[in-house]
Amino acid sequence: MTQPAPQHVQRPTQSGIRLTMLLVLTFLAAMGTPLQAQQTTDETESPSITGVVLDRSTRQPIPAANVVLVGQQRGAAADMDGRFAIVNLTPGTYHLTASALSYEPQTLSEITVTPGRPAEVEFLLQPSAVQAKEVVFTTSLFENPSTDLPTSSRSLRYEEVRRAPGGIEDIQRTLQALPGVVGANDQSNQIIVRGGAPDENLTLIDGLEIENTNHFSTEGEGNGGAINALNTEFLRDVTFAAGGFSARYGDRLSSVLDLDLREGRRDRFGGAADFNMSGAGGHLEGPIGERGSVIASVHRSFLELLPSDAVGLATVPWYWNTQAHVDYDLSDRHLLTVNGLYLHDEQVITPADTKKEVEENGESINTQNDGLDYTSGRYLAGARLRSLWGHGYTDLIIGRSWNRRNTEVIDADEYAPDQFTERTVYDESLTEINDQLGFHYNGRAFNQDSWSAGVSVKPQRWQRDVFAVGDSIIFDDGYLSTADGVPDTFYYDDQLDAADKTALKTGAYTQYNWRPNNTLSFTGGLRYDGLDVSSQHTISPRLAATWQFIPRWTLSLAWGQYTQSQNLGLYLDPASQRANEDLAHKRVYQYVAGLRFLPRASTLLSVEGYYKEYDNLPVREEDIVREQTGDRRYDSEAVFTSGTGQAWGIELFAHQKLASNWYGTLSYSYGKSETTDDAFGTYPSDFDFTHVATAVLGYKTNLIQHEWYRDALRTPWLYWLWAIPLHGDQLTVSSRYRFMSGRPYTKQVWYDEGEASPDPIYEGHWEDVGHNNMRYPYYERWDIRIDNKYTYTSSALVLYLEVQNVSDRINVAEYYFQDNGTRDTIEQFRQF
């Protein structure tokens, strides 16, 4: 199959970026009245915290639970439905603790309270294993791991995602500050966890498994793309586990990202608007009668509306998205939750755009990439019916994700100045449909033990239509010439492939959590995963234990087998289906051990080690034969699952919660990831980052309350400070620094036309030498962010200024080897 050459990369000019930022800042500074974010119809409503206290195992309400603000003598008692409200609060950040008889207390940290919308929380209390006498628990701002995610897990609140420097309010970019988590490059938010591939990570939203939530995503690379379409205003809790997860989660090898969305307002309507470099939009929320609520948002880019010179790109991609979340009480015991997300992306590069960029950058391009027309649409929709049954609860989940992408590559000849003759040389249309139906039960077992079980069915459909124009290549180099001296000519006919295939994934699990006392917990489970097109069926055992052997010290251990089906394209693409229909599932055995220490309520220190043993990794028959025999003419679509690999490392992590003014994290990871196969032997895997260090530091204050600052603002030489977001009611200054050692790439050697080459191509071309035997330069980036929040009677305005890559360091995304034998460097984001 003829594939289009890599697209010519457009780089933003520094002047274009700075001009665009200036336009944004000028707009914000010129506003005569504040943007009325979170506006309500009641101008006298006070800031408050509302929520519910539930039993973790059964989701039954806990009446009379006591909820208090940490460090204050204020709180509220839960009613018979477990609901509570703490009103008349001052806008700011709070920590909240809930406790009840026969339950372990739980503390939720970083609850942000603003006018106009109550902060909504949910407590899930763990039954105490000791009930005959009073038990004293250590209060901590860090939540204990759940039985589903017993090791390597971290929890984030909405505010921690929103204010994260370098994260641009993107959940996946924010996660890259955690140990063991990196990104491939700045242009994508996909995450790489402990040496695993990006498609090894599972994302869930309210229990619904999600394929991809990003604009300009790439097929087969997991949940990644340029910009995340998920609205952070919908978030309540974010839980991420980098390994050792339970049997509840299947068909993934590396990590789980579990997103819990908040309910909309049930008392009145409100909303928010936002405007930043990624686009503009807003959301509205309010009640549905007396039994439900809805949140709906829309967001679109705006840079394409500006002159291309101002943005610094020859052509600007544009996109928009909309999201909705509905909660509705069908009865006191049945809650229906509905989620929907739609994304649309477009990018058009004309031959005139390409010519202009080449003239400006002084670069040559492949003639098969003179123009591009790219369109993508994606929707995700699903519902969860949660039902309470006394000693347990059930979740019935149904959902669908649909994605359609069209890519057209254009070849053009300029017959007059800026006049082109165009023809389509490559046209691909890809449609993916993934349905899911799941049923899960979680309930109380003996004493304080719990157990859970579930089944899932996932029909999938894969449609692909590809056209590649035929061509002829003439090699007038003296090789293989005919007797009459006619140059060698190779002909390629037009290629047209069409596929419409289906597959069915099935899964089931059961697990049991045994808690002999309050300090010791064991979780064991079994997981089944199957795929009909390959007739593969796997059973995966998993075990985990946590032990608080002395107060504030906790040891965690986990072991398990994890399996994942191969990329569906290997099974369903007509070119390779017959050869690859029996491919085994990828498999990894994980071993995880961790130790965490809480020196005080707001500080956590941890160390964790892991070892991952891979097998059934895909290896192309073509690579095996070519490398072992030297026959570069050999061609095959067959894939074998004979590859193996290993990844291991140690992670150090320190986390200071915002207990007073300061907060931050410090993480360091040392790891190795290697692959062994019959083609290349043993070599570093594509995602082998040996050293990764990340530091985040933030400080929260209120400058305007200080007399010395107010006096400074009155002076003529410092009056310009009014134009900088520093004097709101809540000022947060934060910074992130990240260092990563270079990832591997394969050495390339250029052969001039006519030179002897291991490949039977007799024109100038690049040839691989070895595999992943070179490394890119190390990566280093420093980001600074300033958040300035103004609070009013029933609304709030947040202005933020973020500078990414302050030092303007040139970090290499990848090398692009051009047709003329030169190597081009594709840079990651410069100062932005």
PDB file of N, CA, C and O in Angstrom, residues 222-250:
ATOM      1  N   GLY A 222      -3.835   5.577  20.951  1.00  0.00           N
ATOM      2  CA  GLY A 222      -4.471   5.792  22.235  1.00  0.00           C
ATOM      3  C   GLY A 222      -5.158   7.142  22.322  1.00  0.00           C
ATOM      4  O   GLY A 222      -5.414   7.815  21.315  1.00  0.00           O
ATOM      5  N   ASN A 223      -5.451   7.539  23.551  1.00  0.00           N
ATOM      6  CA  ASN A 223      -6.164   8.790  23.792  1.00  0.00           C
ATOM      7  C   ASN A 223      -5.177   9.947  23.772  1.00  0.00           C
ATOM      8  O   ASN A 223      -4.700  10.404  24.811  1.00  0.00           O
ATOM      9  N   GLY A 224      -4.884  10.442  22.587  1.00  0.00           N
ATOM     10  CA  GLY A 224      -3.937  11.541  22.456  1.00  0.00           C
ATOM     11  C   GLY A 224      -4.285  12.419  21.284  1.00  0.00           C
ATOM     12  O   GLY A 224      -4.947  12.008  20.331  1.00  0.00           O
ATOM     13  N   GLY A 225      -3.845  13.672  21.335  1.00  0.00           N
ATOM     14  CA  GLY A 225      -4.086  14.626  20.268  1.00  0.00           C
ATOM     15  C   GLY A 225      -3.528  15.973  20.647  1.00  0.00           C
ATOM     16  O   GLY A 225      -2.868  16.141  21.676  1.00  0.00           O
ATOM     17  N   ALA A 226      -3.792  16.971  19.805  1.00  0.00           N
ATOM     18  CA  ALA A 226      -3.235  18.302  20.043  1.00  0.00           C
ATOM     19  C   ALA A 226      -3.919  19.007  21.202  1.00  0.00           C
ATOM     20  O   ALA A 226      -3.263  19.656  22.029  1.00  0.00           O
ATOM     21  N   ILE A 227      -5.256  18.908  21.285  1.00  0.00           N
ATOM     22  CA  ILE A 227      -6.021  19.664  22.284  1.00  0.00           C
ATOM     23  C   ILE A 227      -7.120  18.768  22.824  1.00  0.00           C
ATOM     24  O   ILE A 227      -7.878  18.156  22.061  1.00  0.00           O
ATOM     25  N   ASN A 228      -7.244  18.709  24.141  1.00  0.00           N
ATOM     26  CA  ASN A 228      -8.285  17.904  24.768  1.00  0.00           C
ATOM     27  C   ASN A 228      -9.609  18.652  24.741  1.00  0.00           C
ATOM     28  O   ASN A 228      -9.684  19.817  25.124  1.00  0.00           O
ATOM     29  N   ALA A 229     -10.655  17.971  24.269  1.00  0.00           N
ATOM     30  CA  ALA A 229     -11.968  18.601  24.157  1.00  0.00           C
ATOM     31  C   ALA A 229     -12.764  18.557  25.452  1.00  0.00           C
ATOM     32  O   ALA A 229     -13.800  19.217  25.558  1.00  0.00           O
ATOM     33  N   LEU A 230     -12.316  17.804  26.444  1.00  0.00           N
ATOM     34  CA  LEU A 230     -13.055  17.718  27.698  1.00  0.00           C
ATOM     35  C   LEU A 230     -13.001  19.050  28.439  1.00  0.00           C
ATOM     36  O   LEU A 230     -11.927  19.632  28.626  1.00  0.00           O
ATOM     37  N   ASN A 231     -14.147  19.523  28.881  1.00  0.00           N
ATOM     38  CA  ASN A 231     -14.249  20.782  29.607  1.00  0.00           C
ATOM     39  C   ASN A 231     -13.928  20.533  31.076  1.00  0.00           C
ATOM     40  O   ASN A 231     -14.619  19.769  31.757  1.00  0.00           O
ATOM     41  N   THR A 232     -12.885  21.176  31.586  1.00  0.00           N
ATOM     42  CA  THR A 232     -12.495  20.956  32.980  1.00  0.00           C
ATOM     43  C   THR A 232     -13.556  21.441  33.961  1.00  0.00           C
ATOM     44  O   THR A 232     -13.562  21.012  35.120  1.00  0.00           O
ATOM     45  N   GLU A 233     -14.460  22.325  33.519  1.00  0.00           N
ATOM     46  CA  GLU A 233     -15.521  22.796  34.408  1.00  0.00           C
ATOM     47  C   GLU A 233     -16.498  21.678  34.775  1.00  0.00           C
ATOM     48  O   GLU A 233     -17.273  21.817  35.713  1.00  0.00           O
ATOM     49  N   PHE A 234     -16.462  20.571  34.039  1.00  0.00           N
ATOM     50  CA  PHE A 234     -17.334  19.442  34.345  1.00  0.00           C
ATOM     51  C   PHE A 234     -16.734  18.522  35.405  1.00  0.00           C
ATOM     52  O   PHE A 234     -17.425  17.659  35.940  1.00  0.00           O
ATOM     53  N   LEU A 235     -15.465  18.674  35.714  1.00  0.00           N
ATOM     54  CA  LEU A 235     -14.758  17.727  36.568  1.00  0.00           C
ATOM     55  C   LEU A 235     -15.137  17.857  38.037  1.00  0.00           C
ATOM     56  O   LEU A 235     -15.321  18.957  38.554  1.00  0.00           O
ATOM     57  N   ARG A 236     -15.206  16.702  38.693  1.00  0.00           N
ATOM     58  CA  ARG A 236     -15.269  16.679  40.149  1.00  0.00           C
ATOM     59  C   ARG A 236     -14.004  16.029  40.702  1.00  0.00           C
ATOM     60  O   ARG A 236     -13.301  16.609  41.513  1.00  0.00           O
ATOM     61  N   ASP A 237     -13.716  14.808  40.271  1.00  0.00           N
ATOM     62  CA  ASP A 237     -12.527  14.094  40.738  1.00  0.00           C
ATOM     63  C   ASP A 237     -11.810  13.455  39.563  1.00  0.00           C
ATOM     64  O   ASP A 237     -12.443  12.996  38.602  1.00  0.00           O
ATOM     65  N   VAL A 238     -10.478  13.404  39.666  1.00  0.00           N
ATOM     66  CA  VAL A 238      -9.631  12.719  38.701  1.00  0.00           C
ATOM     67  C   VAL A 238      -8.781  11.721  39.461  1.00  0.00           C
ATOM     68  O   VAL A 238      -8.074  12.083  40.398  1.00  0.00           O
ATOM     69  N   THR A 239      -8.862  10.448  39.087  1.00  0.00           N
ATOM     70  CA  THR A 239      -8.042   9.409  39.707  1.00  0.00           C
ATOM     71  C   THR A 239      -7.221   8.731  38.617  1.00  0.00           C
ATOM     72  O   THR A 239      -7.767   8.313  37.592  1.00  0.00           O
ATOM     73  N   PHE A 240      -5.923   8.650  38.855  1.00  0.00           N
ATOM     74  CA  PHE A 240      -5.021   8.062  37.871  1.00  0.00           C
ATOM     75  C   PHE A 240      -4.167   7.000  38.544  1.00  0.00           C
ATOM     76  O   PHE A 240      -3.600   7.231  39.607  1.00  0.00           O
ATOM     77  N   ALA A 241      -4.095   5.818  37.920  1.00  0.00           N
ATOM     78  CA  ALA A 241      -3.252   4.727  38.415  1.00  0.00           C
ATOM     79  C   ALA A 241      -2.263   4.343  37.338  1.00  0.00           C
ATOM     80  O   ALA A 241      -2.652   4.013  36.211  1.00  0.00           O
ATOM     81  N   ALA A 242      -0.967   4.378  37.679  1.00  0.00           N
ATOM     82  CA  ALA A 242       0.094   4.083  36.715  1.00  0.00           C
ATOM     83  C   ALA A 242       0.427   2.603  36.639  1.00  0.00           C
ATOM     84  O   ALA A 242       1.341   2.216  35.911  1.00  0.00           O
ATOM     85  N   GLY A 243      -0.321   1.758  37.368  1.00  0.00           N
ATOM     86  CA  GLY A 243      -0.076   0.321  37.325  1.00  0.00           C
ATOM     87  C   GLY A 243      -0.732  -0.379  38.491  1.00  0.00           C
ATOM     88  O   GLY A 243      -1.232   0.249  39.431  1.00  0.00           O
ATOM     89  N   GLY A 244      -0.731  -1.705  38.449  1.00  0.00           N
ATOM     90  CA  GLY A 244      -1.252  -2.502  39.547  1.00  0.00           C
ATOM     91  C   GLY A 244      -2.749  -2.403  39.752  1.00  0.00           C
ATOM     92  O   GLY A 244      -3.239  -2.711  40.831  1.00  0.00           O
ATOM     93  N   PHE A 245      -3.512  -2.010  38.723  1.00  0.00           N
ATOM     94  CA  PHE A 245      -4.951  -1.845  38.893  1.00  0.00           C
ATOM     95  C   PHE A 245      -5.644  -3.214  38.931  1.00  0.00           C
ATOM     96  O   PHE A 245      -5.107  -4.231  38.487  1.00  0.00           O
ATOM     97  N   SER A 246      -6.879  -3.213  39.438  1.00  0.00           N
ATOM     98  CA  SER A 246      -7.569  -4.463  39.742  1.00  0.00           C
ATOM     99  C   SER A 246      -8.213  -5.077  38.502  1.00  0.00           C
ATOM    100  O   SER A 246      -8.170  -4.515  37.395  1.00  0.00           O
ATOM    101  N   ALA A 247      -8.882  -6.219  38.714  1.00  0.00           N
ATOM    102  CA  ALA A 247      -9.539  -6.946  37.622  1.00  0.00           C
ATOM    103  C   ALA A 247     -10.735  -6.195  37.065  1.00  0.00           C
ATOM    104  O   ALA A 247     -11.268  -6.588  36.015  1.00  0.00           O
ATOM    105  N   ARG A 248     -11.164  -5.146  37.720  1.00  0.00           N
ATOM    106  CA  ARG A 248     -12.279  -4.333  37.231  1.00  0.00           C
ATOM    107  C   ARG A 248     -11.977  -3.751  35.848  1.00  0.00           C
ATOM    108  O   ARG A 248     -12.886  -3.520  35.041  1.00  0.00           O
ATOM    109  N   TYR A 249     -10.699  -3.525  35.536  1.00  0.00           N
ATOM    110  CA  TYR A 249     -10.305  -2.844  34.302  1.00  0.00           C
ATOM    111  C   TYR A 249      -9.592  -3.822  33.380  1.00  0.00           C
ATOM    112  O   TYR A 249      -8.639  -4.493  33.786  1.00  0.00           O
ATOM    113  N   GLY A 250     -10.036  -3.881  32.115  1.00  0.00           N
ATOM    114  CA  GLY A 250      -9.473  -4.852  31.193  1.00  0.00           C
ATOM    115  C   GLY A 250      -9.074  -4.265  29.859  1.00  0.00           C
ATOM    116  O   GLY A 250      -9.345  -3.114  29.543  1.00  0.00           O
TER     117      GLY A 250
END
